[in-house]
mmCIF file of C-alpha atoms in Angstrom:
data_model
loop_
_atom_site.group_PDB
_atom_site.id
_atom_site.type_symbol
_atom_site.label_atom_id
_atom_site.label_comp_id
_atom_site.label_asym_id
_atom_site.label_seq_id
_atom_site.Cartn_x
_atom_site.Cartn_y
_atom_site.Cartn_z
ATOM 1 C CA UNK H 16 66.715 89.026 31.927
ATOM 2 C CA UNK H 17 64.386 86.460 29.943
ATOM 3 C CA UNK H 18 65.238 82.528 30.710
ATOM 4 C CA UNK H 19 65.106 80.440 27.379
ATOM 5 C CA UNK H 20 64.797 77.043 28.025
ATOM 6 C CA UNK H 21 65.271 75.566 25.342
ATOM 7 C CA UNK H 22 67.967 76.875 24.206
ATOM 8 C CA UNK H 23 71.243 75.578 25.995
ATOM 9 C CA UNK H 24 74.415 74.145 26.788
ATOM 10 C CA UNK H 25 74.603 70.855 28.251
ATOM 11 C CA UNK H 26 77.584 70.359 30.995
ATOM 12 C CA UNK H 27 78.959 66.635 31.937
ATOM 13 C CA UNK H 28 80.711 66.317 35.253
ATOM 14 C CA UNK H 29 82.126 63.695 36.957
ATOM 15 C CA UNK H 30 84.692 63.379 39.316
ATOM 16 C CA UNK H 31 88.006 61.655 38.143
ATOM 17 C CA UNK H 32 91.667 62.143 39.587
ATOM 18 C CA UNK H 33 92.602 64.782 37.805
ATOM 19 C CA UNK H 34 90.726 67.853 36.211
ATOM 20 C CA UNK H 35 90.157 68.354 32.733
ATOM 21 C CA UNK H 36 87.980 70.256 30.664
ATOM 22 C CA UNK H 37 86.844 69.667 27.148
ATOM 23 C CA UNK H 38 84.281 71.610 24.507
ATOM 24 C CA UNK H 39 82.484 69.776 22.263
ATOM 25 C CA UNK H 40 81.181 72.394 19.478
ATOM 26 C CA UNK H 41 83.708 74.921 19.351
ATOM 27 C CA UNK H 42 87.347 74.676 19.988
ATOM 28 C CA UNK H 43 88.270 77.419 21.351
ATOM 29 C CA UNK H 44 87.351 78.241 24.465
ATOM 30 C CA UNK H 45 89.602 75.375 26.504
ATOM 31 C CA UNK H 46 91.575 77.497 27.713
ATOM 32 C CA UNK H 47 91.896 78.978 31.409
ATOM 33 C CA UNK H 48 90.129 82.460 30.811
ATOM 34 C CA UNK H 49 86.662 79.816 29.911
ATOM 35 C CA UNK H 50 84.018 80.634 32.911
ATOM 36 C CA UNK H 51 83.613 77.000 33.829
ATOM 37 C CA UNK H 52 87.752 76.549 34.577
ATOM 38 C CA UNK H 53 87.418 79.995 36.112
ATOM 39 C CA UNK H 54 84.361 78.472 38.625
ATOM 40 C CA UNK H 55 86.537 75.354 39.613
ATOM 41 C CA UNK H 56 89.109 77.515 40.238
ATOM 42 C CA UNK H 57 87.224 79.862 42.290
ATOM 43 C CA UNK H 58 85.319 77.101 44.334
ATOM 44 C CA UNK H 59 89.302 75.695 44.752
ATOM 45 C CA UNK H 60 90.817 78.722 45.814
ATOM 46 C CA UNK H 61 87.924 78.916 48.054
ATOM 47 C CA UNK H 62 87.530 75.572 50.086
ATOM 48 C CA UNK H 63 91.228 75.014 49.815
ATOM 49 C CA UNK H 64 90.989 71.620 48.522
ATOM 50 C CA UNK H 65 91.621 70.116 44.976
ATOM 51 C CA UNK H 66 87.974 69.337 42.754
ATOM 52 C CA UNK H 67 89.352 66.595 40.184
ATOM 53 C CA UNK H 68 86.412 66.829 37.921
ATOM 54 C CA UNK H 69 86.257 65.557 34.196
ATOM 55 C CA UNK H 70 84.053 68.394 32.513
ATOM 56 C CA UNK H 71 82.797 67.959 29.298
ATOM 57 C CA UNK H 72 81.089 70.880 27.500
ATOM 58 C CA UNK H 73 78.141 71.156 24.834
ATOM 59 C CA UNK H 74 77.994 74.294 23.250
ATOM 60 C CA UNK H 75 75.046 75.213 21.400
ATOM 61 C CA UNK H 76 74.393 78.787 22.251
ATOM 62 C CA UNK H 77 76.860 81.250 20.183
ATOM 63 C CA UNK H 78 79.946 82.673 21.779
ATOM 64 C CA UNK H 79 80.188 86.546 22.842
ATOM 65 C CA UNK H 80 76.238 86.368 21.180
ATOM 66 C CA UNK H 81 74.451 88.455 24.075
ATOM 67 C CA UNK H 82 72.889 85.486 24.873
ATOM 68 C CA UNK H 83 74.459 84.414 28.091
ATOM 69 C CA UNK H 84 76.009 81.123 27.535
ATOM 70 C CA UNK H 85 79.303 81.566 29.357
ATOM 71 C CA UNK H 86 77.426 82.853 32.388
ATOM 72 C CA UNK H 87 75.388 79.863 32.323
ATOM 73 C CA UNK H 88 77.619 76.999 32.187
ATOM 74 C CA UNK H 89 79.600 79.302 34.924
ATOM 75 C CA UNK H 90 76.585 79.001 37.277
ATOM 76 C CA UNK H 91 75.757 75.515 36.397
ATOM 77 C CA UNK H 92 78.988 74.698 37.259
ATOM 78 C CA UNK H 93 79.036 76.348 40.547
ATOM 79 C CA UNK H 94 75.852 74.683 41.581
ATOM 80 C CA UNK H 95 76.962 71.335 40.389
ATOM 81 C CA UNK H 96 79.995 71.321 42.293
ATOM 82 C CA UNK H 97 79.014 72.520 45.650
ATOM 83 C CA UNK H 98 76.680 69.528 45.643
ATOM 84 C CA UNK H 99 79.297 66.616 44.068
ATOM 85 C CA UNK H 100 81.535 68.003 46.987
ATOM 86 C CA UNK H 101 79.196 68.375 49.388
ATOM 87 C CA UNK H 102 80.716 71.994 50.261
ATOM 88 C CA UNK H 103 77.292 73.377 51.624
ATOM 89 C CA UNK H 104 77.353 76.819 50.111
ATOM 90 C CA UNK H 105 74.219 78.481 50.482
ATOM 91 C CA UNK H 106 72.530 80.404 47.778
ATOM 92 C CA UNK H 107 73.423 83.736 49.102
ATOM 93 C CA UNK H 108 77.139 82.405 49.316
ATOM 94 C CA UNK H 109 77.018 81.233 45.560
ATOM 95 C CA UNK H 110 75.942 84.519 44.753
ATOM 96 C CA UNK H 111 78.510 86.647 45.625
ATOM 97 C CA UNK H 112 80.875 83.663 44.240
ATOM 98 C CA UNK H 113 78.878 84.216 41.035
ATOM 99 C CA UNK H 114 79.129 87.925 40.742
ATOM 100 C CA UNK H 115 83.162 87.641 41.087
ATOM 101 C CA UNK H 116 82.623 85.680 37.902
ATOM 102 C CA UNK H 117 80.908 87.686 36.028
ATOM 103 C CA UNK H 118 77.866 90.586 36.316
ATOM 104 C CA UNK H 119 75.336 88.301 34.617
ATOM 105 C CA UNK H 120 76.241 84.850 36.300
ATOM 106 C CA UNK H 121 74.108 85.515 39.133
ATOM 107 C CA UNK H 122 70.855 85.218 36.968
ATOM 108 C CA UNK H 123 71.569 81.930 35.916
ATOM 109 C CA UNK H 124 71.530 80.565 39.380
ATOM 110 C CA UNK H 125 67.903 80.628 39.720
ATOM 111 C CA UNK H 126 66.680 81.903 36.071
ATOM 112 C CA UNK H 127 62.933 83.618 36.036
ATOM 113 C CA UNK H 128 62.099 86.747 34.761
ATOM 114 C CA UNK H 129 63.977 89.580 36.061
ATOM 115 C CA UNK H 130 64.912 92.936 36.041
ATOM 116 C CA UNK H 131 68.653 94.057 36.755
ATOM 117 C CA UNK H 132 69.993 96.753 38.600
ATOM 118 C CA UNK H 133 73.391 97.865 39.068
ATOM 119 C CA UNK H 134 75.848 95.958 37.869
ATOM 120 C CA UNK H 135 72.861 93.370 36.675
ATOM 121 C CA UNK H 136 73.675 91.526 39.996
ATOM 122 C CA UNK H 137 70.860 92.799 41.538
ATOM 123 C CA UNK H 138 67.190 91.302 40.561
ATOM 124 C CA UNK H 139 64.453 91.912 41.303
ATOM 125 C CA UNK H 140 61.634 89.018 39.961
ATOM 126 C CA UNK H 141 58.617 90.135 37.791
ATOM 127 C CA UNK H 142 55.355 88.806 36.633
ATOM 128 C CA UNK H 143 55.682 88.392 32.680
ATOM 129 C CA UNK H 144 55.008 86.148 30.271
ATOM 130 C CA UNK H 145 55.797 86.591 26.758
ATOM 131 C CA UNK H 146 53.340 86.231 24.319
ATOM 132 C CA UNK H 147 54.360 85.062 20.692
ATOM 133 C CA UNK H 148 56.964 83.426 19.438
ATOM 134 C CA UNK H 149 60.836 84.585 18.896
ATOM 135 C CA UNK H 150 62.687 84.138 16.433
ATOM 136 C CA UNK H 151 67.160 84.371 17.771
ATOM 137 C CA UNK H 152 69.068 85.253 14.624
ATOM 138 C CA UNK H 153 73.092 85.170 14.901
ATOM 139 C CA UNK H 154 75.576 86.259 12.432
ATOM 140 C CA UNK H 155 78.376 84.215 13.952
ATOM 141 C CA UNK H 156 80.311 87.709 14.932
ATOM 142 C CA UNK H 157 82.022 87.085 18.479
ATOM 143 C CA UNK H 158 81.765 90.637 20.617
ATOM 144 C CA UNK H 159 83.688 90.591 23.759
ATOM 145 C CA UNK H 160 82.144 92.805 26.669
ATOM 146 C CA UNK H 161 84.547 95.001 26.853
ATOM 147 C CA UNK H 162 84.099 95.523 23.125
ATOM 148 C CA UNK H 163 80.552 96.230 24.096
ATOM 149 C CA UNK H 164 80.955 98.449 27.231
ATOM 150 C CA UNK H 165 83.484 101.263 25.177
ATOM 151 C CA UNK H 166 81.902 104.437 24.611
ATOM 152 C CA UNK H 167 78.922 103.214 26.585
ATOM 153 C CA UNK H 168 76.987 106.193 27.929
ATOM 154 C CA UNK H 169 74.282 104.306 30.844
ATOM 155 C CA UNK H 170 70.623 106.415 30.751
ATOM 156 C CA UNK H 171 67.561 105.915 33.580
ATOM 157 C CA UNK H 172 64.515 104.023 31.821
ATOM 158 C CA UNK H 173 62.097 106.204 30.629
ATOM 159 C CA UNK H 174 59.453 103.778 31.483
ATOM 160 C CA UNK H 175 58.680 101.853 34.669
ATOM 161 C CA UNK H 176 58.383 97.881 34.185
ATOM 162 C CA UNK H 177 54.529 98.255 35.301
ATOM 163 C CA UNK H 178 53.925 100.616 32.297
ATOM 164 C CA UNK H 179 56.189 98.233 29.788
ATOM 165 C CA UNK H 180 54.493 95.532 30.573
ATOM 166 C CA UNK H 181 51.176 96.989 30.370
ATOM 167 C CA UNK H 182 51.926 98.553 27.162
ATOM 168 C CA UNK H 183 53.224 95.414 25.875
ATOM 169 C CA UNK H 184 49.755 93.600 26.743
ATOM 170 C CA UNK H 185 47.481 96.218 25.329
ATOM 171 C CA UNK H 186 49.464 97.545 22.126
ATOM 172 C CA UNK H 187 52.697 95.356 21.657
ATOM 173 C CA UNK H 188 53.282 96.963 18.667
ATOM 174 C CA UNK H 189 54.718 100.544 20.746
ATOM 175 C CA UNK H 190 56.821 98.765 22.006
ATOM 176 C CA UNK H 191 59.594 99.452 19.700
ATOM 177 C CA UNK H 192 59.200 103.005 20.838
ATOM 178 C CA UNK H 193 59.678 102.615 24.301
ATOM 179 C CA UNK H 194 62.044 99.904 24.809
ATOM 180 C CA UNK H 195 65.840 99.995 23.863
ATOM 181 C CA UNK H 196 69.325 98.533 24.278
ATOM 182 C CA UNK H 197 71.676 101.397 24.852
ATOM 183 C CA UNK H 198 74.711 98.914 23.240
ATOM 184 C CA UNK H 199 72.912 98.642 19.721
ATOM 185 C CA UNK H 200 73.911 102.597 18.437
ATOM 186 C CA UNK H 201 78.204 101.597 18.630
ATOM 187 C CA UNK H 202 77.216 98.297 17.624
ATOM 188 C CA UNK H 203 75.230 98.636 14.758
ATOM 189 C CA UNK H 204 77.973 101.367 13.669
ATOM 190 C CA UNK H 205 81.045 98.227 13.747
ATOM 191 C CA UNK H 206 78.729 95.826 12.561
ATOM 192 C CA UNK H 207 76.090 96.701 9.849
ATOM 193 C CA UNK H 208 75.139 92.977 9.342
ATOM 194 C CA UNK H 209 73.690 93.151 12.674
ATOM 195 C CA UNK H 210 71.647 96.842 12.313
ATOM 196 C CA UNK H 211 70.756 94.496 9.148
ATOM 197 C CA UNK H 212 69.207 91.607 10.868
ATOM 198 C CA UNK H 213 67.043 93.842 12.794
ATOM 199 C CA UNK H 214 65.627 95.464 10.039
ATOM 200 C CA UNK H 215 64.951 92.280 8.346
ATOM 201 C CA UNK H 216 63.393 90.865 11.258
ATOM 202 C CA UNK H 217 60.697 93.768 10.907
ATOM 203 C CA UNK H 218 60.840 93.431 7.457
ATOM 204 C CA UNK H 219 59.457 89.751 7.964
ATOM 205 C CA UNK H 220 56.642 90.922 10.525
ATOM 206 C CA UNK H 221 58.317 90.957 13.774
ATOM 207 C CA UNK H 222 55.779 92.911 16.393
ATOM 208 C CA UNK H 223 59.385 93.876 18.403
ATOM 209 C CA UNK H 224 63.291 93.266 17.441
ATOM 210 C CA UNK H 225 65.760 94.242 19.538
ATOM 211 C CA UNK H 226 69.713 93.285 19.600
ATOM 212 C CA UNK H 227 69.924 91.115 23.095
ATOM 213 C CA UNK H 228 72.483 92.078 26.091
ATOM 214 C CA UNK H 229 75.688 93.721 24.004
ATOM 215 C CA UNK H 230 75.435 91.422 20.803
ATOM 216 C CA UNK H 231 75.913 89.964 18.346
ATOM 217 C CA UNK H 232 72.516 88.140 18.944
ATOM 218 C CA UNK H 233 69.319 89.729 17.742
ATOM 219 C CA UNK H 234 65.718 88.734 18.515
ATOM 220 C CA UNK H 235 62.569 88.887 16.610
ATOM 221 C CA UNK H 236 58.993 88.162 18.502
ATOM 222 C CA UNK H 237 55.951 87.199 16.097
ATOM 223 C CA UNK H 238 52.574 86.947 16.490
ATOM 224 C CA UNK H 239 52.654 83.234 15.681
ATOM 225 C CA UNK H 240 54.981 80.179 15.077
ATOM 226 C CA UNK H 241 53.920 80.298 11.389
ATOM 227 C CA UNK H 242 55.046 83.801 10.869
ATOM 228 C CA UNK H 243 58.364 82.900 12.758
ATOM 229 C CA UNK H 244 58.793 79.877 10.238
ATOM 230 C CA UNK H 245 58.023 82.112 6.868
ATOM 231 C CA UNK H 246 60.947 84.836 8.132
ATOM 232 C CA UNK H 247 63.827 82.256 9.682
ATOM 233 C CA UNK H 248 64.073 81.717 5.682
ATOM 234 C CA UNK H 249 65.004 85.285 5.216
ATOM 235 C CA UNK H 250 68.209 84.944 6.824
ATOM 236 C CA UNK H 251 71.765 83.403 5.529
ATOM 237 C CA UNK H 252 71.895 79.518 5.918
ATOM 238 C CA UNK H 253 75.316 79.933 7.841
ATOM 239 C CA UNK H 254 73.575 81.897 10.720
ATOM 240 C CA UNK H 255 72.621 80.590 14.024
ATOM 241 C CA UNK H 256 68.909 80.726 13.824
ATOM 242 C CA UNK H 257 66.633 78.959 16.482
ATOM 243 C CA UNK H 258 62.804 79.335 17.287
ATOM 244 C CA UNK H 259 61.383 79.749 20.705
ATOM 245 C CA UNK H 260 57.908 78.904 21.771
ATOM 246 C CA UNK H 261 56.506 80.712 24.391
ATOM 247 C CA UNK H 262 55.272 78.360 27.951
#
């Protein structure tokens, strides 16, 4: 996991006397199987009591993209109502309450640099810092998880993160060698476009491209914000495209 910051939604609550939810951005994700309904409703299954909220979404981070946007308005939401309520959760208490949402939510409670084990619940924090700047390229293609997870064989890393990361400080450029995303092979086979991006991304000069979490999203990182600038012109004017600075 790799926190950018920003790129994000932005979540308004306030309490009123009776719930509601709205998106601004996209349309379609009102409904009750949205992470942020499914967090009130967890918190009010929970404490037993009603949370008559007003909740008004900005989304700017694509849907089903890889990119983690559900899971972070989910834990945003959590955190935001245990204070307004003054329910005095602790952290360890929102975490389990974040894993029954979802296998990534967790992260978002506390973002930094981490590596996931099991389900992805489990972090562990590490020293990195990445140098360059990345280029996030999305086709507008929605992949669900489940999507994602079928035919999904899990493999050990053939690498510790001591030898990525010192690989990735002396020769950046093997990195491509070493470091994969087991989801791109049935991914790439549905969706060409995104194999596509990828290529074009190295095509442009990326040092390292890679297809984040299970999709559609993928990521280019360049040596500098010039470079970055020159290839995000490379790419179809009705994909998501965004540039993020390293620091």
């Amino acid at each position: 996991f790799y926190p950018i910051h920003d790129l994000f939604d932005t979540l308004i609550i306030e309490k009123s006397d009776y719930f509601s939810f709205s998106c601004r951005g996209n349309l379609h994700i009102s409904d009750d199987s949205n992470l942020v309904i499914k967090a009130v409703r967890l918190l009010e299954d929970i404490t037993k009591q009603k949370l008559n909220v007003k909740i008004i979404l900005e989304k700017n981070i694509p849907i089903g993209g890889g990119l983690g946007g559900g899971s972070s308005d989910a834990a945003a939401t959590l955190l935001s109502l245990n204070k307004m309520f003054e329910i005095g959760f602790d952290y360890n208490r929102l975490l389990d309450l974040a894993l029954e949402l979802g296998s990534d939510v967790p992260f978002f409670l506390n973002p930094k640099p981490s590596i996931g084990k099991s389900r992805g619940e489990v972090l562990e924090e590490i020293n990195f810092k990445m140098n360059g700047t990345m280029l996030i390229i999305n086709p507008n293609i929605h992949i669900s998880t489940k999507e994602a997870f079928q035919n999904i064989i899990p493999r050990e890393p053939e690498y510790s993160y001591e030898n990525i990361v010192k690989i990735w400080n002396e020769n950046p450029s093997r990195i491509k060698q070493i470091l994969r995303n087991d989801f791109e092979k049935n991914i790439f086979h549905k969706y060409s476009v995104i194999e596509q991006i990828k290529k074009e991304l190295y095509k442009s000069g990326a040092i390292y491209a890679l297809m984040s979490g299970s999709g559609s999203t993928v990521f280019g990182i360049f040596n500098d914000r010039e470079s970055a600038l020159i290839a995000i012109n490379n790419f179809p004017n009705d994909y998501f495209k965004f540039i993020h600075l390293p620091g």
